[in-house]
Each structure stands twice: as structure tokens, then as C-alpha cells.
Amino acid sequence: IISSSSHLFNLMMAVNDYDYNKYITPQTYFLQVTDIDMKSMSRSCDSEYGWMPIGADTNTPFRGVYKGGGHTISNLIIKRPHTAGVGLFGFMINASVDSLNMRGSSVQGQFAVGSIGGAAISSGDNVRGTVTLTNCTLNDCTVSGNETGAMIGGILGGIDMHAKALIGNCEVSGGSVSGGMAVGGICGGSAIYSMLMVSGCENSMPVKSLESGAGGIVGTADTLMVV
């Protein structure tokens, strides 16, 4: 049960611990039961860089199921302009997030940057990892990368080679998303041999790419289906 910013901090510490990470599997469920303001916890986590993503390393990705319960996480602050896999959740594999709302958050990174998830990755053994993000909303959030930042997205930043992502019934409004290339309102970009399906999503916030690959829904993609 997740009912406070301290609970989210404990989840982050557990997932990012190499020895404990293996105990959090695609069958491990977390349920948020109230709205959570992350402003103070973001600063407490690191006064300069803010929140450390849940799944901050490819060796310790988030694999669980996070049920937002229709509740809101507000005022998340991440300022990691030279970091990959940046978001509330960083690197994710065989994971899902459902019915989570984000409001008034500021997320900054270098590569694979998103408000809810940074990167969907594969296991590296030719088994496609799948990340599912459904029924989530983003309101008045800023997601950004610098002029060389890539795969910057409102909901999800990027999808790694051989990985899959399913994004359904998500809505983005207010705020902005910007970066160097592969910038999208819902998802920034997906690598070669990846797969992305976007269904029933809506974006009304501005998208800005300084180089190439900007889209209201998706910036760039290899195999893509939008319905």
C-alpha cells in the first residue's frame, strides 16, 4: 500500500537496491490509496538533482505493477540533465502502471525522459520486455531535455531495442515537452526493432524538438500502431 511520499521513497530504495531488486517481480503489486505531494520528498532525496527514479539503473529496473487508484502524484521534481532513464519510474521491464495522475511536475534528463516512465527496456536475452501504461493523465507538467537530449515524452520517454510498450487511454494537457530529437506528447521515441502501440490517447500540450522528430503523440518510432 502506497499512502505517502515516504512509501514511494521506500519503494525507490528497494527497487534500486541490487540485492533486493530481484524480489520485485511482474507479480508484485503496489496500490496508491491517496494523493501524494512529492515536492518536499524530491528535495529531501537530493537538494540539487531531486527525485531518484524508481529503477534508476538498467541492472535494477522496475518490474512490478503500480496501481494508482485514480489518485494524483503532484510536484515531482527531477533535475538530472545528463542522466538516462528519468521519470517517476526510470528503467522498466515487464512492468505496468495504471490509473495514475501526475500534476505540476518538472522532469529533466538527457535520454529516455518521461513524467511517468523513462525507458521501456528488454532483458538482453532476445526476450521482448513489455511495459504497459494505461488510464494515466498528465496535467501542467514540464518534461525536458537539452539540445542533445533524445527520446523525451510526456508519459514515456523511450523504448529500447527489442522492447515493447503499450500505452492506452492516457491524456496529457497543460505544461510542455521539449528536447533535441525524438520528442512526443505521449511517447518520445522507440529504437530499432522495438514495438509501440498507442490507443485512445490525447495530447493538448505543446511539443518542441530542436533538431528532428517531433510529434503530438509520438516523436519517432520503428514499428508503430496508433488507434
PDB file of C-alpha atoms in Angstrom:
ATOM      1  CA  ILE A   1       0.000   0.000   0.000  1.00  0.00           C
ATOM      2  CA  ILE A   2       1.392   3.416  -1.010  1.00  0.00           C
ATOM      3  CA  SER A   3      -0.102   6.215   1.065  1.00  0.00           C
ATOM      4  CA  SER A   4       2.718   8.756   1.491  1.00  0.00           C
ATOM      5  CA  SER A   5       5.830  10.181  -0.118  1.00  0.00           C
ATOM      6  CA  SER A   6       7.857   8.126   2.375  1.00  0.00           C
ATOM      7  CA  HIS A   7       6.300   4.961   0.981  1.00  0.00           C
ATOM      8  CA  LEU A   8       7.369   5.977  -2.525  1.00  0.00           C
ATOM      9  CA  PHE A   9      10.856   6.668  -1.209  1.00  0.00           C
ATOM     10  CA  ASN A  10      10.989   3.203   0.378  1.00  0.00           C
ATOM     11  CA  LEU A  11       9.830   1.655  -2.895  1.00  0.00           C
ATOM     12  CA  MET A  12      12.546   3.531  -4.773  1.00  0.00           C
ATOM     13  CA  MET A  13      15.215   2.381  -2.340  1.00  0.00           C
ATOM     14  CA  ALA A  14      14.071  -1.245  -2.575  1.00  0.00           C
ATOM     15  CA  VAL A  15      13.925  -1.335  -6.371  1.00  0.00           C
ATOM     16  CA  ASN A  16      17.277   0.416  -6.731  1.00  0.00           C
ATOM     17  CA  ASP A  17      18.982  -1.994  -4.335  1.00  0.00           C
ATOM     18  CA  TYR A  18      20.752  -4.661  -6.405  1.00  0.00           C
ATOM     19  CA  ASP A  19      20.226  -7.427  -3.830  1.00  0.00           C
ATOM     20  CA  TYR A  20      16.566  -6.642  -3.144  1.00  0.00           C
ATOM     21  CA  ASN A  21      15.524  -5.831  -6.719  1.00  0.00           C
ATOM     22  CA  LYS A  22      15.063  -9.498  -7.670  1.00  0.00           C
ATOM     23  CA  TYR A  23      12.250  -9.855  -5.141  1.00  0.00           C
ATOM     24  CA  ILE A  24      10.103  -7.314  -7.008  1.00  0.00           C
ATOM     25  CA  THR A  25       8.630  -9.225  -9.934  1.00  0.00           C
ATOM     26  CA  PRO A  26       5.860  -8.647 -12.528  1.00  0.00           C
ATOM     27  CA  GLN A  27       3.564 -10.299  -9.945  1.00  0.00           C
ATOM     28  CA  THR A  28       4.358  -7.717  -7.241  1.00  0.00           C
ATOM     29  CA  TYR A  29       1.525  -5.218  -6.841  1.00  0.00           C
ATOM     30  CA  PHE A  30       1.552  -1.733  -5.360  1.00  0.00           C
ATOM     31  CA  LEU A  31      -1.629   0.260  -4.736  1.00  0.00           C
ATOM     32  CA  GLN A  32      -1.689   4.023  -4.163  1.00  0.00           C
ATOM     33  CA  VAL A  33      -4.598   4.938  -1.889  1.00  0.00           C
ATOM     34  CA  THR A  34      -4.353   8.725  -1.621  1.00  0.00           C
ATOM     35  CA  ASP A  35      -2.979  11.806  -3.398  1.00  0.00           C
ATOM     36  CA  ILE A  36       0.717  12.403  -2.723  1.00  0.00           C
ATOM     37  CA  ASP A  37       2.659  15.682  -2.907  1.00  0.00           C
ATOM     38  CA  MET A  38       6.293  14.961  -3.810  1.00  0.00           C
ATOM     39  CA  LYS A  39       7.779  18.468  -3.560  1.00  0.00           C
ATOM     40  CA  SER A  40       9.380  18.056  -0.148  1.00  0.00           C
ATOM     41  CA  MET A  41      10.468  14.453  -0.758  1.00  0.00           C
ATOM     42  CA  SER A  42      12.043  15.391  -4.102  1.00  0.00           C
ATOM     43  CA  ARG A  43      14.228  17.943  -2.337  1.00  0.00           C
ATOM     44  CA  SER A  44      14.954  15.584   0.533  1.00  0.00           C
ATOM     45  CA  CYS A  45      16.057  12.887  -1.897  1.00  0.00           C
ATOM     46  CA  ASP A  46      18.656  15.257  -3.373  1.00  0.00           C
ATOM     47  CA  SER A  47      18.617  19.007  -2.833  1.00  0.00           C
ATOM     48  CA  GLU A  48      20.222  19.650  -6.230  1.00  0.00           C
ATOM     49  CA  TYR A  49      19.003  16.848  -8.515  1.00  0.00           C
ATOM     50  CA  GLY A  50      15.670  15.992  -6.912  1.00  0.00           C
ATOM     51  CA  TRP A  51      13.933  12.614  -7.094  1.00  0.00           C
ATOM     52  CA  MET A  52      15.907   9.480  -7.893  1.00  0.00           C
ATOM     53  CA  PRO A  53      13.815   7.408 -10.342  1.00  0.00           C
ATOM     54  CA  ILE A  54      12.364   4.070  -9.240  1.00  0.00           C
ATOM     55  CA  GLY A  55      14.538   1.784 -11.364  1.00  0.00           C
ATOM     56  CA  ALA A  56      17.478   4.144 -11.778  1.00  0.00           C
ATOM     57  CA  ASP A  57      19.768   1.624 -13.487  1.00  0.00           C
ATOM     58  CA  THR A  58      19.352  -0.973 -16.227  1.00  0.00           C
ATOM     59  CA  ASN A  59      20.557  -3.583 -13.733  1.00  0.00           C
ATOM     60  CA  THR A  60      17.811  -2.627 -11.261  1.00  0.00           C
ATOM     61  CA  PRO A  61      14.708  -1.888 -13.362  1.00  0.00           C
ATOM     62  CA  PHE A  62      11.163  -1.704 -12.045  1.00  0.00           C
ATOM     63  CA  ARG A  63       9.265  -4.909 -12.842  1.00  0.00           C
ATOM     64  CA  GLY A  64       6.169  -4.565 -10.685  1.00  0.00           C
ATOM     65  CA  VAL A  65       2.574  -3.455 -11.133  1.00  0.00           C
ATOM     66  CA  TYR A  66       1.718   0.022  -9.851  1.00  0.00           C
ATOM     67  CA  LYS A  67      -1.972   0.790  -9.432  1.00  0.00           C
ATOM     68  CA  GLY A  68      -2.564   4.494  -8.985  1.00  0.00           C
ATOM     69  CA  GLY A  69      -6.184   4.034  -7.974  1.00  0.00           C
ATOM     70  CA  GLY A  70      -7.114   7.237  -9.799  1.00  0.00           C
ATOM     71  CA  HIS A  71      -5.020   9.263  -7.347  1.00  0.00           C
ATOM     72  CA  THR A  72      -2.509  12.010  -8.096  1.00  0.00           C
ATOM     73  CA  ILE A  73       1.216  12.451  -7.611  1.00  0.00           C
ATOM     74  CA  SER A  74       1.980  16.175  -7.687  1.00  0.00           C
ATOM     75  CA  ASN A  75       5.045  18.427  -7.705  1.00  0.00           C
ATOM     76  CA  LEU A  76       7.603  15.754  -8.546  1.00  0.00           C
ATOM     77  CA  ILE A  77      10.937  17.460  -9.215  1.00  0.00           C
ATOM     78  CA  ILE A  78      13.763  15.830 -11.187  1.00  0.00           C
ATOM     79  CA  LYS A  79      16.711  17.838 -12.498  1.00  0.00           C
ATOM     80  CA  ARG A  80      19.211  15.349 -13.924  1.00  0.00           C
ATOM     81  CA  PRO A  81      20.243  16.911 -17.258  1.00  0.00           C
ATOM     82  CA  HIS A  82      22.979  14.365 -18.000  1.00  0.00           C
ATOM     83  CA  THR A  83      21.103  11.204 -16.975  1.00  0.00           C
ATOM     84  CA  ALA A  84      19.272   8.476 -18.919  1.00  0.00           C
ATOM     85  CA  GLY A  85      16.078   6.748 -17.811  1.00  0.00           C
ATOM     86  CA  VAL A  86      14.445   9.625 -15.964  1.00  0.00           C
ATOM     87  CA  GLY A  87      10.912   9.837 -14.577  1.00  0.00           C
ATOM     88  CA  LEU A  88       8.907   8.773 -11.551  1.00  0.00           C
ATOM     89  CA  PHE A  89       9.946   5.338 -12.777  1.00  0.00           C
ATOM     90  CA  GLY A  90      13.253   5.144 -14.631  1.00  0.00           C
ATOM     91  CA  PHE A  91      14.049   1.893 -16.428  1.00  0.00           C
ATOM     92  CA  MET A  92      11.111  -0.517 -16.647  1.00  0.00           C
ATOM     93  CA  ILE A  93      10.743  -4.083 -17.924  1.00  0.00           C
ATOM     94  CA  ASN A  94       7.643  -6.287 -17.825  1.00  0.00           C
ATOM     95  CA  ALA A  95       6.030  -3.612 -15.681  1.00  0.00           C
ATOM     96  CA  SER A  96       2.749  -1.742 -15.732  1.00  0.00           C
ATOM     97  CA  VAL A  97       1.315   1.483 -14.344  1.00  0.00           C
ATOM     98  CA  ASP A  98      -2.426   2.055 -14.318  1.00  0.00           C
ATOM     99  CA  SER A  99      -4.780   4.889 -13.286  1.00  0.00           C
ATOM    100  CA  LEU A 100      -2.089   7.275 -12.077  1.00  0.00           C
ATOM    101  CA  ASN A 101      -2.366  11.057 -12.427  1.00  0.00           C
ATOM    102  CA  MET A 102       0.639  13.398 -12.470  1.00  0.00           C
ATOM    103  CA  ARG A 103       0.220  17.117 -11.827  1.00  0.00           C
ATOM    104  CA  GLY A 104       2.591  20.088 -11.647  1.00  0.00           C
ATOM    105  CA  SER A 105       5.749  18.014 -12.059  1.00  0.00           C
ATOM    106  CA  SER A 106       9.062  19.080 -13.587  1.00  0.00           C
ATOM    107  CA  VAL A 107      11.210  16.318 -15.075  1.00  0.00           C
ATOM    108  CA  GLN A 108      14.526  16.970 -16.802  1.00  0.00           C
ATOM    109  CA  GLY A 109      17.004  14.455 -18.200  1.00  0.00           C
ATOM    110  CA  GLN A 110      19.275  13.628 -21.122  1.00  0.00           C
ATOM    111  CA  PHE A 111      17.940  10.455 -22.734  1.00  0.00           C
ATOM    112  CA  ALA A 112      14.691   8.491 -22.316  1.00  0.00           C
ATOM    113  CA  VAL A 113      12.848  11.031 -20.186  1.00  0.00           C
ATOM    114  CA  GLY A 114       9.158  10.893 -19.309  1.00  0.00           C
ATOM    115  CA  SER A 115       6.931  12.053 -16.496  1.00  0.00           C
ATOM    116  CA  ILE A 116       5.749   8.561 -15.543  1.00  0.00           C
ATOM    117  CA  GLY A 117       8.379   6.320 -17.170  1.00  0.00           C
ATOM    118  CA  GLY A 118      11.838   6.944 -18.573  1.00  0.00           C
ATOM    119  CA  ALA A 119      12.574   3.848 -20.659  1.00  0.00           C
ATOM    120  CA  ALA A 120      11.000   0.518 -21.520  1.00  0.00           C
ATOM    121  CA  ILE A 121      13.865  -1.942 -21.878  1.00  0.00           C
ATOM    122  CA  SER A 122      14.373  -5.546 -22.932  1.00  0.00           C
ATOM    123  CA  SER A 123      16.093  -8.274 -20.959  1.00  0.00           C
ATOM    124  CA  GLY A 124      19.023  -8.624 -23.342  1.00  0.00           C
ATOM    125  CA  ASP A 125      18.377 -12.355 -23.920  1.00  0.00           C
ATOM    126  CA  ASN A 126      16.210 -11.914 -27.029  1.00  0.00           C
ATOM    127  CA  VAL A 127      13.056 -11.897 -24.887  1.00  0.00           C
ATOM    128  CA  ARG A 128      10.971  -8.798 -25.516  1.00  0.00           C
ATOM    129  CA  GLY A 129      10.210  -6.876 -22.363  1.00  0.00           C
ATOM    130  CA  THR A 130       6.783  -5.219 -22.281  1.00  0.00           C
ATOM    131  CA  VAL A 131       5.739  -2.074 -20.437  1.00  0.00           C
ATOM    132  CA  THR A 132       2.064  -1.140 -20.158  1.00  0.00           C
ATOM    133  CA  LEU A 133       0.874   2.340 -19.210  1.00  0.00           C
ATOM    134  CA  THR A 134      -2.899   2.753 -19.079  1.00  0.00           C
ATOM    135  CA  ASN A 135      -5.507   5.264 -17.892  1.00  0.00           C
ATOM    136  CA  CYS A 136      -2.903   7.821 -16.798  1.00  0.00           C
ATOM    137  CA  THR A 137      -3.123  11.597 -17.017  1.00  0.00           C
ATOM    138  CA  LEU A 138      -0.602  14.404 -17.086  1.00  0.00           C
ATOM    139  CA  ASN A 139      -1.622  17.942 -16.169  1.00  0.00           C
ATOM    140  CA  ASP A 140       0.579  21.049 -16.135  1.00  0.00           C
ATOM    141  CA  CYS A 141       3.795  19.023 -16.168  1.00  0.00           C
ATOM    142  CA  THR A 142       7.075  20.015 -17.829  1.00  0.00           C
ATOM    143  CA  VAL A 143       9.251  17.311 -19.381  1.00  0.00           C
ATOM    144  CA  SER A 144      12.501  18.453 -20.957  1.00  0.00           C
ATOM    145  CA  GLY A 145      15.911  17.578 -22.314  1.00  0.00           C
ATOM    146  CA  ASN A 146      18.669  19.873 -23.571  1.00  0.00           C
ATOM    147  CA  GLU A 147      19.674  20.425 -27.207  1.00  0.00           C
ATOM    148  CA  THR A 148      21.246  16.958 -27.377  1.00  0.00           C
ATOM    149  CA  GLY A 149      18.511  15.259 -25.347  1.00  0.00           C
ATOM    150  CA  ALA A 150      16.628  12.469 -27.122  1.00  0.00           C
ATOM    151  CA  MET A 151      13.541  10.319 -26.538  1.00  0.00           C
ATOM    152  CA  ILE A 152      11.669  12.868 -24.460  1.00  0.00           C
ATOM    153  CA  GLY A 153       7.961  12.098 -23.947  1.00  0.00           C
ATOM    154  CA  GLY A 154       5.069  13.250 -21.830  1.00  0.00           C
ATOM    155  CA  ILE A 155       4.052   9.833 -20.496  1.00  0.00           C
ATOM    156  CA  LEU A 156       7.007   7.630 -21.553  1.00  0.00           C
ATOM    157  CA  GLY A 157      10.419   8.725 -22.756  1.00  0.00           C
ATOM    158  CA  GLY A 158      11.762   5.914 -24.914  1.00  0.00           C
ATOM    159  CA  ILE A 159      11.631   2.254 -25.870  1.00  0.00           C
ATOM    160  CA  ASP A 160      14.831   0.238 -26.148  1.00  0.00           C
ATOM    161  CA  MET A 161      15.750  -2.208 -28.905  1.00  0.00           C
ATOM    162  CA  HIS A 162      13.526  -5.328 -28.852  1.00  0.00           C
ATOM    163  CA  ALA A 163      11.295  -3.868 -26.119  1.00  0.00           C
ATOM    164  CA  LYS A 164       7.540  -3.281 -26.407  1.00  0.00           C
ATOM    165  CA  ALA A 165       5.296  -0.621 -24.911  1.00  0.00           C
ATOM    166  CA  LEU A 166       1.515  -0.418 -24.797  1.00  0.00           C
ATOM    167  CA  ILE A 167       0.085   2.999 -23.897  1.00  0.00           C
ATOM    168  CA  GLY A 168      -3.676   3.189 -23.619  1.00  0.00           C
ATOM    169  CA  ASN A 169      -6.293   5.782 -22.669  1.00  0.00           C
ATOM    170  CA  CYS A 170      -3.784   8.358 -21.433  1.00  0.00           C
ATOM    171  CA  GLU A 171      -4.376  12.108 -21.562  1.00  0.00           C
ATOM    172  CA  VAL A 172      -1.856  14.950 -21.471  1.00  0.00           C
ATOM    173  CA  SER A 173      -2.764  18.637 -21.064  1.00  0.00           C
ATOM    174  CA  GLY A 174      -1.038  21.841 -19.998  1.00  0.00           C
ATOM    175  CA  GLY A 175       2.701  22.101 -19.462  1.00  0.00           C
ATOM    176  CA  SER A 176       5.165  21.281 -22.253  1.00  0.00           C
ATOM    177  CA  VAL A 177       7.595  18.697 -23.568  1.00  0.00           C
ATOM    178  CA  SER A 178      10.845  19.622 -25.310  1.00  0.00           C
ATOM    179  CA  GLY A 179      14.233  18.248 -26.269  1.00  0.00           C
ATOM    180  CA  GLY A 180      16.778  17.811 -29.024  1.00  0.00           C
ATOM    181  CA  MET A 181      15.203  14.978 -31.016  1.00  0.00           C
ATOM    182  CA  ALA A 182      12.549  12.264 -30.780  1.00  0.00           C
ATOM    183  CA  VAL A 183      10.104  14.324 -28.739  1.00  0.00           C
ATOM    184  CA  GLY A 184       6.447  13.343 -28.364  1.00  0.00           C
ATOM    185  CA  GLY A 185       3.442  14.346 -26.320  1.00  0.00           C
ATOM    186  CA  ILE A 186       2.714  10.752 -25.280  1.00  0.00           C
ATOM    187  CA  CYS A 187       5.994   8.927 -26.097  1.00  0.00           C
ATOM    188  CA  GLY A 188       9.287  10.382 -27.249  1.00  0.00           C
ATOM    189  CA  GLY A 189      10.811   7.671 -29.388  1.00  0.00           C
ATOM    190  CA  SER A 190      11.427   3.995 -29.877  1.00  0.00           C
ATOM    191  CA  ALA A 191      14.594   2.308 -31.110  1.00  0.00           C
ATOM    192  CA  ILE A 192      15.096  -0.080 -34.000  1.00  0.00           C
ATOM    193  CA  TYR A 193      13.349  -3.463 -33.586  1.00  0.00           C
ATOM    194  CA  SER A 194      11.089  -2.015 -30.886  1.00  0.00           C
ATOM    195  CA  MET A 195       7.277  -2.022 -30.907  1.00  0.00           C
ATOM    196  CA  LEU A 196       4.898   0.679 -29.722  1.00  0.00           C
ATOM    197  CA  MET A 197       1.109   0.654 -29.625  1.00  0.00           C
ATOM    198  CA  VAL A 198      -0.809   3.780 -28.629  1.00  0.00           C
ATOM    199  CA  SER A 199      -4.565   3.514 -28.190  1.00  0.00           C
ATOM    200  CA  GLY A 200      -7.158   6.098 -27.168  1.00  0.00           C
ATOM    201  CA  CYS A 201      -4.627   8.736 -26.087  1.00  0.00           C
ATOM    202  CA  GLU A 202      -4.903  12.521 -26.312  1.00  0.00           C
ATOM    203  CA  ASN A 203      -2.340  15.298 -26.048  1.00  0.00           C
ATOM    204  CA  SER A 204      -3.023  19.030 -25.991  1.00  0.00           C
ATOM    205  CA  MET A 205       0.296  20.356 -24.679  1.00  0.00           C
ATOM    206  CA  PRO A 206       2.971  21.859 -26.978  1.00  0.00           C
ATOM    207  CA  VAL A 207       5.814  19.683 -28.247  1.00  0.00           C
ATOM    208  CA  LYS A 208       9.159  21.180 -29.287  1.00  0.00           C
ATOM    209  CA  SER A 209      12.136  19.454 -30.887  1.00  0.00           C
ATOM    210  CA  LEU A 210      15.301  21.460 -31.547  1.00  0.00           C
ATOM    211  CA  GLU A 211      16.613  19.045 -34.177  1.00  0.00           C
ATOM    212  CA  SER A 212      14.168  16.466 -35.555  1.00  0.00           C
ATOM    213  CA  GLY A 213      11.423  14.001 -34.777  1.00  0.00           C
ATOM    214  CA  ALA A 214       8.631  15.867 -33.010  1.00  0.00           C
ATOM    215  CA  GLY A 215       5.057  14.643 -32.786  1.00  0.00           C
ATOM    216  CA  GLY A 216       1.906  15.389 -30.864  1.00  0.00           C
ATOM    217  CA  ILE A 217       1.552  11.715 -29.946  1.00  0.00           C
ATOM    218  CA  VAL A 218       4.915  10.076 -30.835  1.00  0.00           C
ATOM    219  CA  GLY A 219       8.201  11.668 -31.876  1.00  0.00           C
ATOM    220  CA  THR A 220       9.897   8.797 -33.720  1.00  0.00           C
ATOM    221  CA  ALA A 221       9.265   5.069 -33.919  1.00  0.00           C
ATOM    222  CA  ASP A 222      10.294   1.841 -35.615  1.00  0.00           C
ATOM    223  CA  THR A 223       7.175  -0.339 -35.519  1.00  0.00           C
ATOM    224  CA  LEU A 224       4.190   1.769 -34.505  1.00  0.00           C
ATOM    225  CA  MET A 225       0.414   1.350 -34.270  1.00  0.00           C
ATOM    226  CA  VAL A 226      -1.808   4.249 -33.246  1.00  0.00           C
ATOM    227  CA  VAL A 227      -5.554   3.737 -32.899  1.00  0.00           C
TER     228      VAL A 227
END
